[in-house]
Amino acid sequence: MTETPDPRPSGATPEHQHEPTRDLGPIWETEPQGPPAYAAPPPRRRRGAGLAAAVLATSVLAGGAAGVGGAAAWQEWGPEPTSATTTSSGTASASPVLDAAPAPAATDGSVQAAAEAVLPSVVKINVSGSGGSGSGSGVVLTEDGQILTNHHVVEVAEEGGTITVDFADGSHARAEILGLDPLTDTALIQAQDVSGLTPASIGSSSALAVGQDVVAIGSPFGLDATVTSGIVSALDRPVDVGTDSEGNATVYPAVQTDAAINPGNSGGPLVDLAGRVVGINSSIRTTGSSSPFGQTSEGGSIGLGFAIPIDEIMPIVEQMAAGEAPTHARLGISVSDVGVGTGRDGSGSASTDGALVTDGAQVRTVGDGSTAGEAGLQEGDVITGIDDTAITSADSLVATIRSYRPGDEVTVTFERDGEEQTTTLVLDSDADQS
């Protein structure tokens, strides 16, 4: 067993169908099909203020957003045609004087400098398979062509599909999948017959601070090498992008940013102003809109973008690069949100034997021989903290545990019979699951 949120609708939305009430999801760009119908790891940090209470449910954005609408907008915003004008005396006005001076050199710590540092390492990824086709972004990790991207960008090519990579210098190459990890929405691909690429510099997401400037780079709506900038809006935001066929949730403690991120940015880097990769852009919150013809489409960036912290990704990448199956830390329990219908007395209250519990993750089952069971956790306990991270919901527990590695020791704070208790345990690995 693994720690999972309450049962929820599972599985991807069938192609060309849309749920207008689900407005946040992985951001990759599909090819237009007619009128758009819808749109060794770094040291682990001791996590601070805690995960935000709001848990974000997500779904795949798969509309043909870069088709007719995108072209129309490009034309509307393009420069107007110019022509010579005449003065009242009938003589043609003088031509403007063009300043051909080069752009000023980038200063250290500027968005321009960060972009110059990482742009050579950012690629556009084109994917096709039996499930459709689309494009996303990726970041070069090695000179010989290992490229990091999102699982949801390349999964359509997993069964006999094709992947091609467009590099910053204009060259192209075929690529194959080295490893996939849906639980962290991470994928590693290998470009074929390439050398001398520019690997990106990898930073540390644990060093990020709310309000810090960051830069996002990728191929939104197929427009490769697009640079946007913003700030870190929040840290450790639990983002849920669905569950797999076995009920395991894809949840991660995201870096939230207001840098403009749109479909096609998926898999591209979020970097600090030193040009170091601190996250991989993966999902956005959007607002849906309906047309007079009954169609519903997904909007683009509204300043709520989410990146997977690089500290959580790199241990997984190292395993995939070595040909190993990715592993994840686990407690060996299933949990649900504390709320209506989850009270221990069965009354539907959010209380635990008279003690009001407003948030946390309530233990539903404890696996036989699990580390949680051996540490004394019981069904009905409400987990409220892991080390110094506050646990506010089932998804925040899953996201927090995913930020650790198997074998890490953690202190679990929980409530039982109205009393707060703690226990220390060593996290299991899902590699031990039968």
PDB file of C-alpha atoms in Angstrom, residues 32 34 65 72 76 90 92 140 150 161 178 189 206 251 256 276 323 329 369 377 382 400 406 419 425 434:
ATOM      1  CA  PRO A  32      -4.355  21.397 -33.916  1.00  0.00           C
ATOM      2  CA  GLY A  34      -9.741  21.523 -36.752  1.00  0.00           C
ATOM      3  CA  ALA A  65      -4.799  25.978 -28.662  1.00  0.00           C
ATOM      4  CA  ALA A  72      -5.318  35.160 -35.250  1.00  0.00           C
ATOM      5  CA  GLU A  76      -3.749  41.041 -34.442  1.00  0.00           C
ATOM      6  CA  GLY A  90       2.874  67.671 -50.394  1.00  0.00           C
ATOM      7  CA  ALA A  92       7.285  63.141 -48.388  1.00  0.00           C
ATOM      8  CA  VAL A 140      19.694  19.103 -21.744  1.00  0.00           C
ATOM      9  CA  ASN A 150       7.751  15.619 -18.086  1.00  0.00           C
ATOM     10  CA  GLY A 161       5.612   6.319 -31.048  1.00  0.00           C
ATOM     11  CA  LEU A 178      15.297   6.080 -21.120  1.00  0.00           C
ATOM     12  CA  ILE A 189      14.974  10.746 -22.970  1.00  0.00           C
ATOM     13  CA  SER A 206      15.675  24.167  -1.344  1.00  0.00           C
ATOM     14  CA  VAL A 251       1.389  14.636  -6.292  1.00  0.00           C
ATOM     15  CA  GLN A 256       4.360  28.184  -7.618  1.00  0.00           C
ATOM     16  CA  ARG A 276      20.502  27.442 -12.654  1.00  0.00           C
ATOM     17  CA  GLY A 323      18.582   1.898 -16.071  1.00  0.00           C
ATOM     18  CA  ALA A 329       9.569   6.967  -0.047  1.00  0.00           C
ATOM     19  CA  GLY A 369       4.689  -4.721   8.294  1.00  0.00           C
ATOM     20  CA  LEU A 377       0.340   4.615  13.949  1.00  0.00           C
ATOM     21  CA  VAL A 382      -4.746  12.288  12.191  1.00  0.00           C
ATOM     22  CA  THR A 400       5.734  15.875   1.651  1.00  0.00           C
ATOM     23  CA  PRO A 406      13.598   5.814   1.071  1.00  0.00           C
ATOM     24  CA  GLU A 419      -3.881  14.299  22.371  1.00  0.00           C
ATOM     25  CA  LEU A 425      10.387   6.213  11.837  1.00  0.00           C
ATOM     26  CA  SER A 434       4.513  -6.780  -3.628  1.00  0.00           C
TER      27      SER A 434
END
